[in-house]
PDB file of C-alpha atoms in Angstrom:
ATOM      1  CA  MET A   1      72.687 114.731 107.400  1.00 39.00           C
ATOM      2  CA  ASN A   2      70.697 116.698 104.854  1.00 41.00           C
ATOM      3  CA  GLY A   3      68.852 116.143 101.573  1.00 44.00           C
ATOM      4  CA  TYR A   4      69.040 112.684 100.103  1.00 46.00           C
ATOM      5  CA  ASP A   5      71.464 111.504 102.797  1.00 64.00           C
ATOM      6  CA  GLU A   6      68.576 111.046 105.206  1.00 69.00           C
ATOM      7  CA  ARG A   7      67.348 108.127 103.107  1.00 71.00           C
ATOM      8  CA  PHE A   8      70.510 106.257 103.941  1.00 67.00           C
ATOM      9  CA  LEU A   9      69.263 105.838 107.501  1.00 67.00           C
ATOM     10  CA  THR A  10      66.529 103.428 106.367  1.00 77.00           C
ATOM     11  CA  ARG A  11      66.983  99.666 106.004  1.00 79.00           C
ATOM     12  CA  ASN A  12      67.544 100.048 102.277  1.00 82.00           C
ATOM     13  CA  GLY A  13      69.849 102.965 102.998  1.00 84.00           C
ATOM     14  CA  LEU A  14      72.013 100.922 105.368  1.00 87.00           C
ATOM     15  CA  ALA A  15      72.302  98.260 102.682  1.00 91.00           C
ATOM     16  CA  ALA A  16      73.283 101.014 100.234  1.00 89.00           C
ATOM     17  CA  ARG A  17      76.087 102.066 102.573  1.00 88.00           C
ATOM     18  CA  GLN A  18      77.395  98.506 102.694  1.00 89.00           C
ATOM     19  CA  LEU A  19      77.049  98.254  98.930  1.00 92.00           C
ATOM     20  CA  ALA A  20      78.953 101.542  98.469  1.00 90.00           C
ATOM     21  CA  LEU A  21      81.933  99.968 100.214  1.00 87.00           C
ATOM     22  CA  LEU A  22      81.844  96.954  97.901  1.00 89.00           C
ATOM     23  CA  LEU A  23      81.471  99.115  94.788  1.00 91.00           C
ATOM     24  CA  LEU A  24      84.679 101.002  95.594  1.00 86.00           C
ATOM     25  CA  GLU A  25      86.476  97.921  94.264  1.00 82.00           C
ATOM     26  CA  TYR A  26      85.036  98.224  90.746  1.00 87.00           C
ATOM     27  CA  GLU A  27      86.303 100.341  87.883  1.00 85.00           C
ATOM     28  CA  PRO A  28      84.000 101.883  85.229  1.00 88.00           C
ATOM     29  CA  GLU A  29      83.039  99.578  82.352  1.00 90.00           C
ATOM     30  CA  THR A  30      83.373  96.451  84.471  1.00 91.00           C
ATOM     31  CA  ARG A  31      80.620  93.900  84.988  1.00 94.00           C
ATOM     32  CA  LEU A  32      79.075  93.864  88.435  1.00 93.00           C
ATOM     33  CA  PRO A  33      78.151  90.714  90.364  1.00 94.00           C
ATOM     34  CA  ARG A  34      74.557  89.530  90.109  1.00 93.00           C
ATOM     35  CA  VAL A  35      72.009  91.000  92.507  1.00 93.00           C
ATOM     36  CA  ARG A  36      71.677  87.672  94.291  1.00 92.00           C
ATOM     37  CA  ASP A  37      75.461  87.542  94.756  1.00 93.00           C
ATOM     38  CA  PHE A  38      75.437  90.976  96.381  1.00 93.00           C
ATOM     39  CA  ALA A  39      72.428  89.893  98.482  1.00 93.00           C
ATOM     40  CA  GLU A  40      74.275  86.819  99.719  1.00 92.00           C
ATOM     41  CA  GLU A  41      77.364  88.848 100.638  1.00 90.00           C
ATOM     42  CA  LEU A  42      75.339  91.508 102.435  1.00 90.00           C
ATOM     43  CA  GLY A  43      72.968  89.045 104.099  1.00 90.00           C
ATOM     44  CA  CYS A  44      69.787  90.634 102.752  1.00 92.00           C
ATOM     45  CA  GLY A  45      67.139  90.062 100.070  1.00 92.00           C
ATOM     46  CA  ASN A  46      67.368  90.733  96.337  1.00 93.00           C
ATOM     47  CA  GLY A  47      64.796  93.511  96.604  1.00 92.00           C
ATOM     48  CA  THR A  48      66.874  95.300  99.235  1.00 93.00           C
ATOM     49  CA  VAL A  49      69.939  95.194  96.969  1.00 93.00           C
ATOM     50  CA  GLN A  50      67.945  96.555  94.023  1.00 93.00           C
ATOM     51  CA  ALA A  51      66.608  99.388  96.192  1.00 92.00           C
ATOM     52  CA  ALA A  52      70.119 100.096  97.456  1.00 92.00           C
ATOM     53  CA  LEU A  53      71.463 100.325  93.914  1.00 94.00           C
ATOM     54  CA  ARG A  54      68.707 102.795  93.033  1.00 92.00           C
ATOM     55  CA  LEU A  55      69.588 104.930  96.061  1.00 91.00           C
ATOM     56  CA  LEU A  56      73.243 105.022  95.030  1.00 93.00           C
ATOM     57  CA  GLU A  57      72.316 106.007  91.483  1.00 92.00           C
ATOM     58  CA  GLU A  58      69.980 108.768  92.734  1.00 89.00           C
ATOM     59  CA  ALA A  59      72.774 110.021  95.015  1.00 87.00           C
ATOM     60  CA  GLY A  60      75.095 110.365  92.022  1.00 90.00           C
ATOM     61  CA  ALA A  61      77.475 107.760  93.355  1.00 89.00           C
ATOM     62  CA  ILE A  62      77.164 105.359  90.428  1.00 92.00           C
ATOM     63  CA  GLU A  63      75.622 104.868  87.010  1.00 93.00           C
ATOM     64  CA  THR A  64      74.894 101.341  85.783  1.00 93.00           C
ATOM     65  CA  ALA A  65      73.600  99.817  82.568  1.00 93.00           C
ATOM     66  CA  ALA A  66      71.965  96.423  81.955  1.00 90.00           C
ATOM     67  CA  ARG A  67      73.395  94.677  78.898  1.00 91.00           C
ATOM     68  CA  GLY A  68      71.130  91.680  78.489  1.00 88.00           C
ATOM     69  CA  HIS A  69      72.764  88.316  78.999  1.00 88.00           C
ATOM     70  CA  LEU A  70      76.113  90.045  79.603  1.00 90.00           C
ATOM     71  CA  GLY A  71      74.841  91.358  82.921  1.00 90.00           C
ATOM     72  CA  THR A  72      74.893  94.775  84.588  1.00 92.00           C
ATOM     73  CA  PHE A  73      77.886  97.044  84.068  1.00 94.00           C
ATOM     74  CA  LEU A  74      79.203  99.929  86.142  1.00 94.00           C
ATOM     75  CA  ILE A  75      79.314 102.831  83.698  1.00 94.00           C
ATOM     76  CA  ARG A  76      80.535 105.542  86.059  1.00 92.00           C
ATOM     77  CA  SER A  77      81.292 105.967  89.737  1.00 88.00           C
ATOM     78  CA  ASP A  78      82.140 108.917  91.957  1.00 87.00           C
ATOM     79  CA  ARG A  79      84.624 107.486  94.445  1.00 83.00           C
ATOM     80  CA  SER A  80      84.368 110.456  96.781  1.00 82.00           C
ATOM     81  CA  VAL A  81      80.593 109.970  97.099  1.00 87.00           C
ATOM     82  CA  LEU A  82      80.934 106.187  97.467  1.00 88.00           C
ATOM     83  CA  TRP A  83      83.597 106.672 100.116  1.00 86.00           C
ATOM     84  CA  ARG A  84      81.459 109.126 102.082  1.00 84.00           C
ATOM     85  CA  LEU A  85      78.358 106.949 101.914  1.00 86.00           C
ATOM     86  CA  SER A  86      80.309 103.827 102.922  1.00 85.00           C
ATOM     87  CA  GLY A  87      81.021 105.426 106.299  1.00 81.00           C
ATOM     88  CA  LEU A  88      84.781 104.919 106.119  1.00 81.00           C
ATOM     89  CA  GLY A  89      85.411 108.576 106.928  1.00 82.00           C
ATOM     90  CA  THR A  90      88.818 110.243 106.848  1.00 88.00           C
ATOM     91  CA  LEU A  91      91.735 107.817 106.873  1.00 91.00           C
ATOM     92  CA  LEU A  92      94.434 108.650 109.399  1.00 95.00           C
ATOM     93  CA  ALA A  93      97.892 107.360 108.527  1.00 96.00           C
ATOM     94  CA  ALA A  94     100.727 107.271 111.081  1.00 97.00           C
ATOM     95  CA  MET A  95     104.117 107.918 109.479  1.00 96.00           C
ATOM     96  CA  PRO A  96     107.710 108.340 110.682  1.00 91.00           C
ATOM     97  CA  LEU A  97     108.784 111.857 111.600  1.00 89.00           C
ATOM     98  CA  PRO A  98     109.478 113.740 108.333  1.00 89.00           C
ATOM     99  CA  TYR A  99     113.161 114.350 109.093  1.00 82.00           C
ATOM    100  CA  SER A 100     114.388 113.300 105.644  1.00 86.00           C
ATOM    101  CA  ARG A 101     113.510 114.280 102.096  1.00 90.00           C
ATOM    102  CA  ARG A 102     112.638 110.638 101.457  1.00 92.00           C
ATOM    103  CA  TYR A 103     109.976 110.657 104.188  1.00 94.00           C
ATOM    104  CA  GLU A 104     108.681 114.053 103.067  1.00 96.00           C
ATOM    105  CA  GLY A 105     108.440 112.693  99.530  1.00 96.00           C
ATOM    106  CA  LEU A 106     106.622 109.600 100.752  1.00 97.00           C
ATOM    107  CA  ALA A 107     104.072 111.724 102.623  1.00 97.00           C
ATOM    108  CA  THR A 108     103.654 113.920  99.536  1.00 97.00           C
ATOM    109  CA  GLY A 109     103.083 110.912  97.274  1.00 97.00           C
ATOM    110  CA  LEU A 110     100.568 109.256  99.586  1.00 96.00           C
ATOM    111  CA  ARG A 111      98.640 112.498 100.016  1.00 95.00           C
ATOM    112  CA  ALA A 112      98.418 112.993  96.248  1.00 95.00           C
ATOM    113  CA  ALA A 113      97.416 109.369  95.577  1.00 93.00           C
ATOM    114  CA  PHE A 114      94.523 109.510  98.050  1.00 92.00           C
ATOM    115  CA  ASP A 115      93.460 112.948  96.808  1.00 90.00           C
ATOM    116  CA  ASP A 116      93.408 111.621  93.238  1.00 88.00           C
ATOM    117  CA  ALA A 117      91.213 108.739  94.380  1.00 84.00           C
ATOM    118  CA  GLY A 118      88.774 111.076  96.131  1.00 82.00           C
ATOM    119  CA  THR A 119      89.602 109.528  99.496  1.00 86.00           C
ATOM    120  CA  PRO A 120      89.696 111.770 102.602  1.00 89.00           C
ATOM    121  CA  PHE A 121      93.175 111.381 104.083  1.00 91.00           C
ATOM    122  CA  ALA A 122      95.182 112.828 106.961  1.00 95.00           C
ATOM    123  CA  ILE A 123      98.674 112.164 108.324  1.00 96.00           C
ATOM    124  CA  THR A 124     100.026 112.058 111.841  1.00 96.00           C
ATOM    125  CA  PHE A 125     103.737 111.673 112.563  1.00 96.00           C
ATOM    126  CA  MET A 126     104.967 109.310 115.271  1.00 93.00           C
ATOM    127  CA  ARG A 127     108.487 108.228 116.207  1.00 87.00           C
ATOM    128  CA  GLY A 128     109.119 104.488 116.286  1.00 85.00           C
ATOM    129  CA  ALA A 129     107.466 101.641 114.399  1.00 87.00           C
ATOM    130  CA  GLY A 130     106.319 100.159 117.713  1.00 87.00           C
ATOM    131  CA  SER A 131     104.428 103.319 118.656  1.00 90.00           C
ATOM    132  CA  ARG A 132     102.765 103.470 115.258  1.00 93.00           C
ATOM    133  CA  ALA A 133     101.785  99.799 115.444  1.00 92.00           C
ATOM    134  CA  THR A 134     100.232 100.342 118.875  1.00 94.00           C
ATOM    135  CA  ALA A 135      98.196 103.252 117.523  1.00 95.00           C
ATOM    136  CA  LEU A 136      96.945 101.018 114.701  1.00 95.00           C
ATOM    137  CA  LEU A 137      96.035  98.112 116.982  1.00 94.00           C
ATOM    138  CA  GLU A 138      94.232 100.451 119.393  1.00 94.00           C
ATOM    139  CA  GLY A 139      92.221 102.046 116.583  1.00 92.00           C
ATOM    140  CA  LYS A 140      93.894 105.445 116.926  1.00 94.00           C
ATOM    141  CA  ALA A 141      95.177 105.222 113.337  1.00 94.00           C
ATOM    142  CA  ASP A 142      93.756 103.491 110.261  1.00 93.00           C
ATOM    143  CA  LEU A 143      97.044 102.955 108.433  1.00 95.00           C
ATOM    144  CA  VAL A 144     100.693 102.778 109.441  1.00 96.00           C
ATOM    145  CA  VAL A 145     103.776 103.383 107.294  1.00 97.00           C
ATOM    146  CA  LEU A 146     106.930 101.466 108.202  1.00 93.00           C
ATOM    147  CA  SER A 147     109.610  99.314 106.596  1.00 91.00           C
ATOM    148  CA  ARG A 148     108.559  96.073 104.925  1.00 92.00           C
ATOM    149  CA  PHE A 149     110.748  94.198 107.395  1.00 87.00           C
ATOM    150  CA  ALA A 150     108.953  95.719 110.391  1.00 89.00           C
ATOM    151  CA  ALA A 151     105.591  95.197 108.660  1.00 93.00           C
ATOM    152  CA  ASP A 152     106.271  91.487 108.142  1.00 92.00           C
ATOM    153  CA  ARG A 153     107.247  91.062 111.790  1.00 89.00           C
ATOM    154  CA  LEU A 154     104.085  92.792 113.003  1.00 92.00           C
ATOM    155  CA  ILE A 155     101.774  90.838 110.686  1.00 94.00           C
ATOM    156  CA  GLU A 156     103.445  87.617 111.796  1.00 94.00           C
ATOM    157  CA  GLU A 157     102.813  88.600 115.416  1.00 94.00           C
ATOM    158  CA  TYR A 158      99.209  89.734 114.819  1.00 94.00           C
ATOM    159  CA  PRO A 159      98.032  87.702 111.785  1.00 93.00           C
ATOM    160  CA  GLU A 160      94.346  88.048 112.664  1.00 92.00           C
ATOM    161  CA  ASP A 161      94.522  91.792 113.281  1.00 94.00           C
ATOM    162  CA  LEU A 162      96.859  93.304 110.690  1.00 95.00           C
ATOM    163  CA  SER A 163      97.215  93.068 106.933  1.00 95.00           C
ATOM    164  CA  LEU A 164      99.604  94.423 104.310  1.00 96.00           C
ATOM    165  CA  VAL A 165      98.007  97.126 102.154  1.00 95.00           C
ATOM    166  CA  VAL A 166     100.885  97.907  99.780  1.00 95.00           C
ATOM    167  CA  ASP A 167     104.660  97.510  99.425  1.00 95.00           C
ATOM    168  CA  LEU A 168     106.073 100.515  97.566  1.00 95.00           C
ATOM    169  CA  GLY A 169     109.377  98.871  96.678  1.00 91.00           C
ATOM    170  CA  PRO A 170     113.103  99.306  97.410  1.00 88.00           C
ATOM    171  CA  THR A 171     114.490 102.692  98.567  1.00 89.00           C
ATOM    172  CA  THR A 172     111.033 104.141  99.257  1.00 94.00           C
ATOM    173  CA  TYR A 173     111.564 103.966 103.040  1.00 92.00           C
ATOM    174  CA  VAL A 174     115.309 104.563 103.291  1.00 85.00           C
ATOM    175  CA  GLY A 175     118.114 104.661 100.769  1.00 80.00           C
ATOM    176  CA  ALA A 176     120.506 102.578 102.847  1.00 77.00           C
ATOM    177  CA  HIS A 177     121.847 102.135 106.366  1.00 82.00           C
ATOM    178  CA  GLY A 178     125.481 102.268 107.393  1.00 86.00           C
ATOM    179  CA  VAL A 179     127.654 102.004 110.493  1.00 91.00           C
ATOM    180  CA  LEU A 180     128.757 105.242 112.151  1.00 92.00           C
ATOM    181  CA  LEU A 181     132.085 104.898 113.979  1.00 93.00           C
ATOM    182  CA  ARG A 182     133.702 107.473 116.252  1.00 90.00           C
ATOM    183  CA  GLU A 183     136.893 108.756 114.625  1.00 84.00           C
ATOM    184  CA  GLY A 184     139.914 106.859 115.875  1.00 83.00           C
ATOM    185  CA  GLY A 185     137.737 103.981 117.057  1.00 87.00           C
ATOM    186  CA  SER A 186     137.738 100.380 115.899  1.00 91.00           C
ATOM    187  CA  LEU A 187     134.832  97.993 115.447  1.00 90.00           C
ATOM    188  CA  ASP A 188     137.101  95.264 116.815  1.00 90.00           C
ATOM    189  CA  ALA A 189     137.855  97.151 120.023  1.00 92.00           C
ATOM    190  CA  PRO A 190     136.797  95.349 123.229  1.00 92.00           C
ATOM    191  CA  ASP A 191     133.835  96.649 125.254  1.00 93.00           C
ATOM    192  CA  LEU A 192     132.485  98.579 122.269  1.00 95.00           C
ATOM    193  CA  ARG A 193     129.738 101.054 123.197  1.00 95.00           C
ATOM    194  CA  VAL A 194     126.934 100.826 120.623  1.00 96.00           C
ATOM    195  CA  ALA A 195     124.086 103.360 120.599  1.00 95.00           C
ATOM    196  CA  VAL A 196     120.633 101.942 119.917  1.00 95.00           C
ATOM    197  CA  ASP A 197     117.022 103.155 119.863  1.00 92.00           C
ATOM    198  CA  HIS A 198     114.757 100.281 120.897  1.00 87.00           C
ATOM    199  CA  ALA A 199     111.712 102.283 119.775  1.00 83.00           C
ATOM    200  CA  SER A 200     112.994 101.971 116.195  1.00 83.00           C
ATOM    201  CA  GLU A 201     112.454  98.383 115.081  1.00 80.00           C
ATOM    202  CA  ASP A 202     114.697  98.700 112.033  1.00 82.00           C
ATOM    203  CA  GLN A 203     117.583 100.447 113.760  1.00 86.00           C
ATOM    204  CA  ARG A 204     117.545  98.047 116.692  1.00 87.00           C
ATOM    205  CA  MET A 205     117.399  95.000 114.457  1.00 84.00           C
ATOM    206  CA  LEU A 206     120.203  96.198 112.177  1.00 86.00           C
ATOM    207  CA  ALA A 207     122.407  97.155 115.120  1.00 89.00           C
ATOM    208  CA  GLU A 208     121.918  93.743 116.721  1.00 89.00           C
ATOM    209  CA  ARG A 209     122.738  92.037 113.434  1.00 86.00           C
ATOM    210  CA  ALA A 210     125.757  94.256 112.759  1.00 87.00           C
ATOM    211  CA  PHE A 211     127.270  93.417 116.157  1.00 89.00           C
ATOM    212  CA  ALA A 212     125.982  89.862 116.494  1.00 86.00           C
ATOM    213  CA  GLY A 213     128.196  87.475 118.452  1.00 85.00           C
ATOM    214  CA  ARG A 214     129.764  90.263 120.497  1.00 89.00           C
ATOM    215  CA  ASP A 215     129.213  89.465 124.173  1.00 90.00           C
ATOM    216  CA  ASP A 216     131.313  92.463 125.188  1.00 93.00           C
ATOM    217  CA  VAL A 217     129.117  95.125 123.521  1.00 94.00           C
ATOM    218  CA  GLU A 218     127.632  97.742 125.860  1.00 95.00           C
ATOM    219  CA  TRP A 219     124.290  98.951 124.507  1.00 96.00           C
ATOM    220  CA  ILE A 220     123.635 102.661 125.029  1.00 95.00           C
ATOM    221  CA  GLU A 221     119.970 103.658 124.757  1.00 95.00           C
ATOM    222  CA  CYS A 222     119.263 106.875 122.865  1.00 91.00           C
ATOM    223  CA  SER A 223     116.546 108.511 120.754  1.00 88.00           C
ATOM    224  CA  TYR A 224     117.138 107.872 117.041  1.00 84.00           C
ATOM    225  CA  MET A 225     117.825 111.456 115.989  1.00 82.00           C
ATOM    226  CA  GLN A 226     120.408 111.868 118.785  1.00 87.00           C
ATOM    227  CA  LEU A 227     122.392 108.707 117.951  1.00 87.00           C
ATOM    228  CA  PRO A 228     125.202 110.555 116.086  1.00 86.00           C
ATOM    229  CA  ASP A 229     125.411 113.101 118.921  1.00 87.00           C
ATOM    230  CA  LEU A 230     126.432 110.379 121.354  1.00 90.00           C
ATOM    231  CA  LEU A 231     129.389 109.513 119.148  1.00 90.00           C
ATOM    232  CA  ALA A 232     130.387 113.164 118.806  1.00 87.00           C
ATOM    233  CA  GLN A 233     130.228 113.532 122.603  1.00 89.00           C
ATOM    234  CA  ASN A 234     132.310 110.358 123.119  1.00 90.00           C
ATOM    235  CA  ARG A 235     129.427 108.702 124.963  1.00 93.00           C
ATOM    236  CA  ALA A 236     129.259 105.878 122.403  1.00 94.00           C
ATOM    237  CA  ASP A 237     131.661 104.356 119.897  1.00 94.00           C
ATOM    238  CA  ALA A 238     129.386 103.147 117.092  1.00 94.00           C
ATOM    239  CA  THR A 239     125.810 102.909 115.865  1.00 93.00           C
ATOM    240  CA  VAL A 240     123.751 102.107 112.768  1.00 91.00           C
ATOM    241  CA  TRP A 241     122.042 105.013 111.015  1.00 86.00           C
ATOM    242  CA  ASN A 242     120.025 105.950 107.961  1.00 83.00           C
ATOM    243  CA  LEU A 243     122.524 107.232 105.369  1.00 80.00           C
ATOM    244  CA  ASP A 244     119.885 109.555 103.914  1.00 76.00           C
ATOM    245  CA  GLU A 245     120.728 111.849 106.816  1.00 68.00           C
ATOM    246  CA  VAL A 246     124.532 111.681 106.756  1.00 67.00           C
ATOM    247  CA  GLN A 247     125.086 114.879 104.767  1.00 62.00           C
ATOM    248  CA  GLY A 248     124.863 117.911 107.013  1.00 60.00           C
ATOM    249  CA  ARG A 249     124.234 115.859 110.158  1.00 64.00           C
ATOM    250  CA  ILE A 250     127.475 113.979 110.734  1.00 68.00           C
ATOM    251  CA  ASP A 251     130.478 115.686 112.334  1.00 66.00           C
ATOM    252  CA  ALA A 252     133.933 115.426 110.817  1.00 69.00           C
ATOM    253  CA  GLY A 253     134.953 113.225 113.744  1.00 78.00           C
ATOM    254  CA  ILE A 254     132.667 110.342 112.670  1.00 87.00           C
ATOM    255  CA  ASP A 255     133.476 107.735 110.039  1.00 87.00           C
ATOM    256  CA  VAL A 256     130.740 106.181 107.872  1.00 87.00           C
ATOM    257  CA  LEU A 257     131.163 102.484 107.035  1.00 86.00           C
ATOM    258  CA  PRO A 258     129.009 100.102 104.970  1.00 82.00           C
ATOM    259  CA  LEU A 259     127.068  97.318 106.626  1.00 81.00           C
ATOM    260  CA  GLY A 260     128.481  93.849 106.172  1.00 71.00           C
ATOM    261  CA  ASP A 261     127.668  91.985 102.951  1.00 66.00           C
ATOM    262  CA  GLU A 262     125.637  89.299 104.714  1.00 66.00           C
ATOM    263  CA  ILE A 263     123.439  91.875 106.435  1.00 62.00           C
ATOM    264  CA  THR A 264     123.066  93.882 103.238  1.00 57.00           C
ATOM    265  CA  ARG A 265     122.049  90.851 101.169  1.00 57.00           C
ATOM    266  CA  ASP A 266     119.605  89.569 103.734  1.00 63.00           C
ATOM    267  CA  LEU A 267     117.878  92.739 104.824  1.00 68.00           C
ATOM    268  CA  SER A 268     118.492  95.667 102.483  1.00 63.00           C
ATOM    269  CA  LEU A 269     115.453  95.180 100.232  1.00 64.00           C
ATOM    270  CA  ARG A 270     112.866  94.634 102.953  1.00 72.00           C
ATOM    271  CA  ASN A 271     114.438  97.260 105.191  1.00 80.00           C
ATOM    272  CA  SER A 272     114.523  99.937 102.479  1.00 86.00           C
ATOM    273  CA  SER A 273     110.984  99.304 101.186  1.00 91.00           C
ATOM    274  CA  ALA A 274     108.097 101.360 102.569  1.00 94.00           C
ATOM    275  CA  ALA A 275     105.054  99.293 103.498  1.00 95.00           C
ATOM    276  CA  VAL A 276     101.562 100.402 104.474  1.00 96.00           C
ATOM    277  CA  ILE A 277      99.592  98.134 106.804  1.00 96.00           C
ATOM    278  CA  GLY A 278      96.047  98.337 108.116  1.00 95.00           C
ATOM    279  CA  ARG A 279      93.652  96.498 110.372  1.00 93.00           C
ATOM    280  CA  ALA A 280      92.288  93.291 108.882  1.00 87.00           C
ATOM    281  CA  GLU A 281      88.846  93.579 110.439  1.00 81.00           C
ATOM    282  CA  SER A 282      87.191  94.723 107.181  1.00 75.00           C
ATOM    283  CA  VAL A 283      88.315  92.990 103.982  1.00 77.00           C
ATOM    284  CA  ALA A 284      86.172  95.292 101.833  1.00 76.00           C
ATOM    285  CA  ALA A 285      87.645  98.400 103.463  1.00 81.00           C
ATOM    286  CA  LEU A 286      91.187  97.140 102.884  1.00 85.00           C
ATOM    287  CA  HIS A 287      90.380  96.447  99.233  1.00 82.00           C
ATOM    288  CA  ALA A 288      89.038  99.985  98.873  1.00 82.00           C
ATOM    289  CA  ILE A 289      92.165 101.436 100.460  1.00 87.00           C
ATOM    290  CA  ARG A 290      94.438  99.348  98.231  1.00 87.00           C
ATOM    291  CA  ASP A 291      92.561 100.575  95.187  1.00 83.00           C
ATOM    292  CA  ALA A 292      93.015 104.168  96.343  1.00 84.00           C
ATOM    293  CA  ILE A 293      96.816 103.910  96.428  1.00 90.00           C
ATOM    294  CA  ASP A 294      98.544 104.186  93.062  1.00 92.00           C
ATOM    295  CA  PRO A 295     102.118 102.994  93.856  1.00 95.00           C
ATOM    296  CA  GLU A 296     103.530 104.512  90.662  1.00 95.00           C
ATOM    297  CA  ARG A 297     102.035 107.899  91.518  1.00 95.00           C
ATOM    298  CA  VAL A 298     103.439 107.719  95.065  1.00 97.00           C
ATOM    299  CA  THR A 299     106.968 106.746  94.048  1.00 96.00           C
ATOM    300  CA  LYS A 300     107.127 109.238  91.165  1.00 97.00           C
ATOM    301  CA  LEU A 301     106.262 112.147  93.451  1.00 97.00           C
ATOM    302  CA  GLN A 302     108.576 110.872  96.177  1.00 97.00           C
ATOM    303  CA  SER A 303     111.493 110.755  93.736  1.00 96.00           C
ATOM    304  CA  ALA A 304     110.746 114.310  92.590  1.00 97.00           C
ATOM    305  CA  VAL A 305     110.862 115.541  96.201  1.00 96.00           C
ATOM    306  CA  VAL A 306     114.101 113.648  96.921  1.00 92.00           C
ATOM    307  CA  ARG A 307     115.725 115.196  93.819  1.00 93.00           C
ATOM    308  CA  GLY A 308     114.563 118.660  94.858  1.00 94.00           C
ATOM    309  CA  GLU A 309     112.348 119.040  91.791  1.00 96.00           C
ATOM    310  CA  ARG A 310     109.147 119.364  93.821  1.00 96.00           C
ATOM    311  CA  MET A 311     108.356 120.998  97.135  1.00 95.00           C
ATOM    312  CA  PRO A 312     106.976 118.618  99.780  1.00 95.00           C
ATOM    313  CA  SER A 313     103.215 118.980 100.225  1.00 93.00           C
ATOM    314  CA  TYR A 314     101.389 116.907 102.809  1.00 90.00           C
TER     315      TYR A 314
END
């Protein structure tokens, strides 16, 4: 550390760091809680909170104004300074491999939203929702991007550990899924060979639903991006795949069919929506992260990338 940062190693400075995290939740021209309310939340005295506020003002992180009986208002804040002083550091988000324009657009939108908010942000790409969830639970990533369906399942399994940060809405994760069928094949044929990637929560779940009640199905394990190749090589008869990737990736010898109406009605919205989840250990940190993500900004940039109007940048 250098300059004024060294003062944040004192008792008052440590309180200022905690206070910086809380202040990330407040917009300019909003009334702040009373000093004694902050003191109660931080578990310290009123004098410590007042000293912490002064440190933050001297550091250029905030500017406040007392307005008599109306209370104290936050006039201005520098989110980048607050973020740095809070000790949150650079957020690392684990995303799906950027093999589609939709995923590239999502990465571009998230990067821009965090940059706009003055929040240090980095992306790592990992195949499979399960692998990304493990990285989050083990503290190797701060955020994970996956479908809303997969997010709900994980939060239900780890309610004390994981929390939803934001749902970006339909078609932000995938446009739609469909059934790929080897040319000349039939979905009603006995002993149907269905390719599946168990590392992909969404693909596995949709495949199991699409072929539910079929005791004669032979499941063929394969990495997600190689699923169509198995059909082309006559090593599988059918699979479920992201239709964003059909053009330019599917051979002429493969038919593309819609998923059944029941599956589409039940799962299409949650399966197509991109969700961001984080660890629930710090409520204040999650609030700060939620505030840093502008969903409209993310989806607008994603759409521009998908339409080819903007180059991906992440």
